[in-house]
CSV table of C-alpha atoms in Angstrom, one decimal:
chain,number,residue,atom,x,y,z
A,1,MET,CA,110.3,97.6,95.8
A,2,ASP,CA,111.8,97.8,99.3
A,3,GLU,CA,110.2,96.4,102.4
A,4,SER,CA,108.9,99.8,103.6
A,5,LYS,CA,107.0,100.4,100.3
A,6,PHE,CA,105.8,96.8,100.4
A,7,ASN,CA,104.3,97.3,103.8
A,8,GLN,CA,102.7,100.6,102.7
A,9,TRP,CA,101.0,98.7,99.9
A,10,ILE,CA,99.7,96.0,102.3
A,11,ASN,CA,98.3,98.9,104.4
A,12,LYS,CA,96.5,100.1,101.2
A,13,VAL,CA,95.1,96.6,100.6
A,14,LEU,CA,93.8,96.4,104.2
A,15,THR,CA,92.3,99.9,104.0
A,16,THR,CA,90.5,99.3,100.7
A,17,GLU,CA,86.9,100.5,100.6
A,18,GLU,CA,84.2,98.8,98.7
A,19,ASP,CA,83.3,102.0,96.9
A,20,GLU,CA,86.2,104.2,95.9
A,21,ILE,CA,85.8,107.2,93.5
A,22,SER,CA,87.6,107.2,90.1
A,23,CYS,CA,90.7,109.3,89.2
A,24,SER,CA,88.4,111.6,87.2
A,25,ASP,CA,86.1,112.2,90.2
A,26,CYS,CA,89.1,112.8,92.4
A,27,PHE,CA,90.5,115.3,89.8
A,28,ASP,CA,87.2,117.1,89.7
A,29,ARG,CA,87.3,117.8,93.5
A,30,VAL,CA,91.0,117.8,94.3
A,31,SER,CA,91.3,121.6,94.2
A,32,ASP,CA,88.4,121.9,96.8
A,33,TYR,CA,90.0,119.2,98.9
A,34,ALA,CA,93.5,120.9,98.8
A,35,GLU,CA,92.1,124.2,100.0
A,36,ALA,CA,89.9,122.6,102.7
A,37,GLU,CA,92.9,120.5,103.9
A,38,ILE,CA,95.2,123.6,104.2
A,39,VAL,CA,92.7,125.6,106.3
A,40,GLY,CA,91.6,122.5,108.3
A,41,ALA,CA,88.0,122.9,107.2
A,42,GLU,CA,85.4,120.2,108.0
A,43,MET,CA,85.1,117.8,105.0
A,44,ASP,CA,81.8,116.5,103.7
A,45,ALA,CA,81.4,113.0,102.4
A,46,ALA,CA,82.5,113.9,98.9
A,47,LEU,CA,85.8,115.3,100.2
A,48,GLN,CA,86.3,112.3,102.4
A,49,GLN,CA,86.1,110.2,99.3
A,50,VAL,CA,88.8,112.3,97.7
A,51,LYS,CA,90.9,111.7,100.8
A,52,GLN,CA,90.4,108.0,100.5
A,53,HIS,CA,91.2,108.0,96.8
A,54,ILE,CA,94.5,109.9,97.2
A,55,HIS,CA,95.5,107.5,100.0
A,56,GLN,CA,95.2,104.7,97.5
A,57,CYS,CA,96.3,106.3,94.2
A,58,GLN,CA,100.0,107.1,93.7
A,59,VAL,CA,99.5,109.5,90.8
A,60,CYS,CA,96.6,111.4,92.3
A,61,ILE,CA,98.5,111.9,95.6
A,62,GLU,CA,101.5,113.2,93.7
A,63,GLU,CA,99.4,115.7,91.8
A,64,TYR,CA,97.6,116.6,95.1
A,65,GLU,CA,100.8,117.3,96.9
A,66,LEU,CA,102.2,119.4,94.1
A,67,LEU,CA,98.9,121.4,94.1
A,68,ARG,CA,98.8,121.8,97.8
A,69,ASP,CA,102.5,122.9,98.0
A,70,LEU,CA,102.1,125.3,95.1
A,71,ILE,CA,99.1,127.1,96.5
A,72,GLN,CA,100.8,127.4,99.9
A,73,ILE,CA,103.8,129.0,98.2
A,74,GLU,CA,101.5,131.3,96.2
A,75,ASP,CA,99.6,132.3,99.4
A,76,GLY,CA,103.0,133.0,101.1
A,77,HIS,CA,102.8,130.2,103.7
A,78,VAL,CA,106.0,128.7,102.3
A,79,SER,CA,108.8,131.2,101.5
A,80,SER,CA,110.3,129.9,98.3
A,81,LEU,CA,109.4,128.3,95.0
A,82,ASP,CA,112.6,126.3,95.4
A,83,LYS,CA,110.9,124.0,97.9
B,1,MET,CA,101.4,133.3,83.1
B,2,ILE,CA,100.3,131.3,86.1
B,3,LEU,CA,100.0,128.0,84.2
B,4,VAL,CA,103.7,128.2,83.1
B,5,ARG,CA,104.6,128.7,86.8
B,6,ALA,CA,102.6,125.6,87.8
B,7,ALA,CA,104.2,123.5,85.0
B,8,ALA,CA,107.7,124.8,85.9
B,9,TYR,CA,107.1,124.1,89.5
B,10,THR,CA,106.0,120.5,88.7
B,11,PHE,CA,109.1,120.0,86.6
B,12,GLY,CA,111.3,121.6,89.3
B,13,ARG,CA,110.1,119.0,91.8
B,14,ASN,CA,110.6,116.1,89.3
B,15,LEU,CA,113.8,117.0,87.6
B,16,GLY,CA,115.0,113.4,87.8
B,17,ASP,CA,112.3,112.6,85.1
B,18,LEU,CA,113.8,115.2,82.8
B,19,GLU,CA,117.5,114.4,82.9
B,20,ALA,CA,117.8,114.4,79.1
B,21,PHE,CA,116.6,118.0,78.9
B,22,GLY,CA,118.6,121.2,79.4
B,23,PRO,CA,117.1,124.2,81.3
B,24,GLY,CA,116.1,125.9,78.0
B,25,GLN,CA,114.3,122.8,76.8
B,26,ILE,CA,112.5,122.4,80.2
B,27,GLU,CA,111.4,126.0,79.9
B,28,GLN,CA,109.9,125.3,76.5
B,29,LEU,CA,108.3,122.1,77.8
B,30,ALA,CA,106.6,124.2,80.6
B,31,GLU,CA,105.3,126.6,77.9
B,32,ASP,CA,103.9,123.7,75.9
B,33,CYS,CA,102.3,122.1,78.9
B,34,ALA,CA,100.8,125.4,80.0
B,35,GLN,CA,99.3,125.9,76.5
B,36,GLU,CA,97.8,122.4,76.6
B,37,ALA,CA,96.5,123.1,80.1
B,38,LEU,CA,94.9,126.3,78.9
B,39,LEU,CA,92.9,124.4,76.3
B,40,ALA,CA,91.9,121.8,78.9
B,41,ILE,CA,90.7,124.6,81.2
B,42,LEU,CA,88.6,126.2,78.4
B,43,ASN,CA,87.1,122.8,77.6
B,44,ASN,CA,86.2,122.2,81.3
B,45,LEU,CA,85.1,125.7,82.4
B,46,ALA,CA,81.5,124.4,83.0
B,47,LYS,CA,82.9,122.1,85.7
B,48,PHE,CA,84.3,125.0,87.8
B,49,ARG,CA,81.8,125.4,90.7
B,50,GLY,CA,83.5,128.1,92.6
B,51,GLU,CA,84.2,125.9,95.6
B,52,SER,CA,87.9,126.7,95.4
B,53,LYS,CA,89.8,129.7,94.0
B,54,PHE,CA,89.9,129.7,90.2
B,55,THR,CA,93.7,129.7,90.3
B,56,THR,CA,93.8,126.5,92.4
B,57,TRP,CA,91.3,124.9,90.0
B,58,ALA,CA,93.4,126.0,87.0
B,59,TYR,CA,96.7,124.9,88.5
B,60,LYS,CA,95.6,121.3,88.7
B,61,PHE,CA,95.3,121.0,84.9
B,62,ALA,CA,98.9,122.3,84.4
B,63,ILE,CA,100.2,120.0,87.1
B,64,ASN,CA,98.3,117.0,85.7
B,65,ILE,CA,99.6,117.6,82.2
B,66,SER,CA,103.2,118.4,83.2
B,67,LEU,CA,103.5,115.4,85.6
B,68,THR,CA,102.1,113.0,83.0
B,69,MET,CA,104.6,114.3,80.4
B,70,ALA,CA,107.5,114.1,82.9
B,71,ARG,CA,106.7,110.5,83.9
B,72,ARG,CA,106.4,109.4,80.3
B,73,GLU,CA,109.7,111.0,79.3
B,74,ARG,CA,111.5,109.2,82.1
B,75,TRP,CA,110.1,105.8,81.1
B,76,LYS,CA,110.3,106.3,77.3
B,77,GLY,CA,113.1,103.9,76.8
B,78,VAL,CA,111.9,101.2,79.1
B,79,SER,CA,110.2,98.2,77.5
B,80,LEU,CA,107.1,97.3,79.5
B,81,ASP,CA,106.8,94.2,77.3
B,82,LEU,CA,110.0,92.9,78.9
B,83,LEU,CA,108.7,93.7,82.4
B,84,GLU,CA,105.5,91.8,81.6
B,85,GLU,CA,107.5,88.7,80.9
B,86,GLN,CA,109.1,88.6,84.3
B,87,SER,CA,107.7,86.8,87.2
B,88,ASP,CA,104.9,88.5,89.2
B,89,GLN,CA,107.1,88.6,92.3
B,90,ASP,CA,110.4,89.9,90.8
B,91,GLY,CA,109.7,93.3,92.4
B,92,TRP,CA,108.8,91.9,95.8
B,93,PRO,CA,111.3,92.6,98.7
B,94,SER,CA,113.4,89.4,98.8
B,95,GLU,CA,113.2,88.8,102.6
B,96,TYR,CA,111.7,90.4,105.5
B,97,LEU,CA,114.5,91.6,107.9
B,98,PRO,CA,114.3,89.9,111.3
B,99,LYS,CA,112.1,92.0,113.6
B,100,ALA,CA,112.1,92.3,117.4
B,101,ASP,CA,108.5,91.2,117.5
B,102,PRO,CA,108.2,87.5,116.6
B,103,GLU,CA,104.4,87.7,116.5
B,104,GLY,CA,104.4,90.6,114.1
B,105,SER,CA,106.9,88.8,111.9
B,106,ALA,CA,104.7,85.7,111.8
B,107,ILE,CA,101.7,87.8,110.7
B,108,ARG,CA,103.7,89.5,108.0
B,109,ALA,CA,104.9,86.2,106.7
B,110,GLU,CA,101.3,84.9,106.7
B,111,VAL,CA,100.1,88.0,104.8
B,112,ARG,CA,102.8,87.5,102.2
B,113,ARG,CA,101.8,83.8,101.7
B,114,ILE,CA,98.1,84.6,101.3
B,115,LEU,CA,98.8,87.5,98.9
B,116,THR,CA,101.0,85.3,96.7
B,117,GLU,CA,98.3,82.7,96.5
B,118,VAL,CA,95.5,85.1,95.7
B,119,ILE,CA,97.6,87.0,93.1
B,120,GLN,CA,98.5,83.7,91.4
B,121,ASN,CA,95.1,82.0,91.6
B,122,GLU,CA,92.3,84.6,92.0
B,123,LEU,CA,93.2,87.7,90.1
B,124,THR,CA,92.3,88.1,86.4
B,125,GLU,CA,95.2,88.4,84.0
B,126,LYS,CA,94.7,92.2,83.6
B,127,GLN,CA,94.4,92.7,87.4
B,128,ARG,CA,97.6,90.8,87.9
B,129,LEU,CA,99.4,92.7,85.1
B,130,VAL,CA,98.6,96.2,86.4
B,131,LEU,CA,99.4,95.1,90.0
B,132,LYS,CA,102.7,93.8,88.8
B,133,LEU,CA,103.6,96.8,86.8
B,134,MET,CA,102.4,99.5,89.1
B,135,VAL,CA,103.0,98.0,92.6
B,136,PHE,CA,105.9,95.7,92.2
B,137,ASP,CA,107.8,97.3,89.3
B,138,GLU,CA,106.7,100.8,90.4
B,139,VAL,CA,105.8,101.9,86.8
B,140,PRO,CA,103.9,105.2,87.0
B,141,MET,CA,100.1,105.1,86.3
B,142,ASP,CA,100.4,107.2,83.1
B,143,VAL,CA,103.0,105.0,81.6
B,144,VAL,CA,100.9,101.9,82.2
B,145,VAL,CA,97.9,103.8,80.8
B,146,GLN,CA,99.8,104.6,77.6
B,147,HIS,CA,101.2,101.0,77.4
B,148,LEU,CA,97.7,99.5,77.7
B,149,ASN,CA,96.1,102.2,75.5
B,150,THR,CA,93.5,102.9,78.1
B,151,ASN,CA,92.7,105.6,80.8
B,152,ARG,CA,93.4,106.2,84.4
B,153,ASN,CA,89.9,105.3,85.6
B,154,ALA,CA,90.1,101.8,83.9
B,155,VAL,CA,93.6,101.1,85.4
B,156,TYR,CA,92.5,102.4,88.9
B,157,LYS,CA,89.4,100.1,88.7
B,158,LEU,CA,91.6,97.1,87.9
B,159,LEU,CA,93.8,97.9,90.9
B,160,HIS,CA,90.9,98.5,93.2
B,161,ASP,CA,89.3,95.2,92.2
B,162,ALA,CA,92.6,93.4,92.9
B,163,ARG,CA,93.0,95.1,96.3
B,164,SER,CA,89.4,94.2,97.2
B,165,LYS,CA,90.0,90.5,96.4
B,166,LEU,CA,93.2,90.6,98.4
B,167,LYS,CA,91.6,92.3,101.3
B,168,LEU,CA,88.7,89.8,101.4
B,169,SER,CA,91.0,86.9,101.4
B,170,LEU,CA,93.1,88.4,104.2
B,171,GLN,CA,90.0,89.0,106.2
B,172,SER,CA,88.8,85.4,105.6
B,173,HIS,CA,92.1,84.4,107.3
B,174,GLY,CA,91.4,86.7,110.2
B,175,ILE,CA,93.8,89.4,109.1
B,176,GLY,CA,92.5,92.9,108.7
B,177,ALA,CA,91.8,94.1,112.2
B,178,ALA,CA,93.0,97.6,113.2
B,179,GLU,CA,96.0,96.1,115.0
B,180,THR,CA,97.1,94.4,111.7
B,181,ILE,CA,96.7,97.6,109.8
B,182,ASP,CA,98.9,99.4,112.4
B,183,LEU,CA,101.5,96.7,112.1
B,184,PHE,CA,102.0,97.6,108.4
B,185,SER,CA,101.6,101.4,108.7
B,186,ALA,CA,104.2,101.4,111.5
B,187,GLN,CA,106.6,99.9,109.0
B,188,GLY,CA,105.8,102.5,106.5
């Protein structure tokens, strides 16, 4: 682990919330969150919790980023599947 | 089939995990993951609330299954038992590089001292283990889940509880204000 990643982790510690949703709850809503994020829609409390979870969870943010990028490619916002 | 595209896209972005596989084998893996995703979708149809496009909702199953598979393939030959035996701090950065701001460096050193103490003395054995494996050794969540024969939610809860204890301890030492958070995100 390099220093930059170590500092990112300390940032995660300092931004820990008392209540954070589980990976399953995040998975249930991540498709709604991805579409809302892309169009810049206002997020309700449930989607804010998804945002908090993916900030903290390495695997959920990886899945979220893949989903977000894939749907942007499908919608023609990004030109190539080779991204 | 859109699920195969989602699986192939996931693999394309994570080819480093699949070095042992040729292009034809990766294509086959994508087909297999798409098939598994289709079953998961059929089993979860009642959960689709129409708040996103159906394709977006469906893609996440293919991505989830493919990424889990890719990560586990990459770590297949690594013994987590051996990693468990190493010191908690083996994965920590050895030294902070000297920084221009002495005050910031002092705070970072203090944060490190407090974290070390809490990890050693206040975390449960399981909290310490998942923290070590996932944060310091950078083992992916799904590999740890498989190793501990558990599920993501349980591992996430262990990590969350560990972070909460660490945060509380930092706060009790006066560390945790917005400036401190900025100090670490700026390094990020």
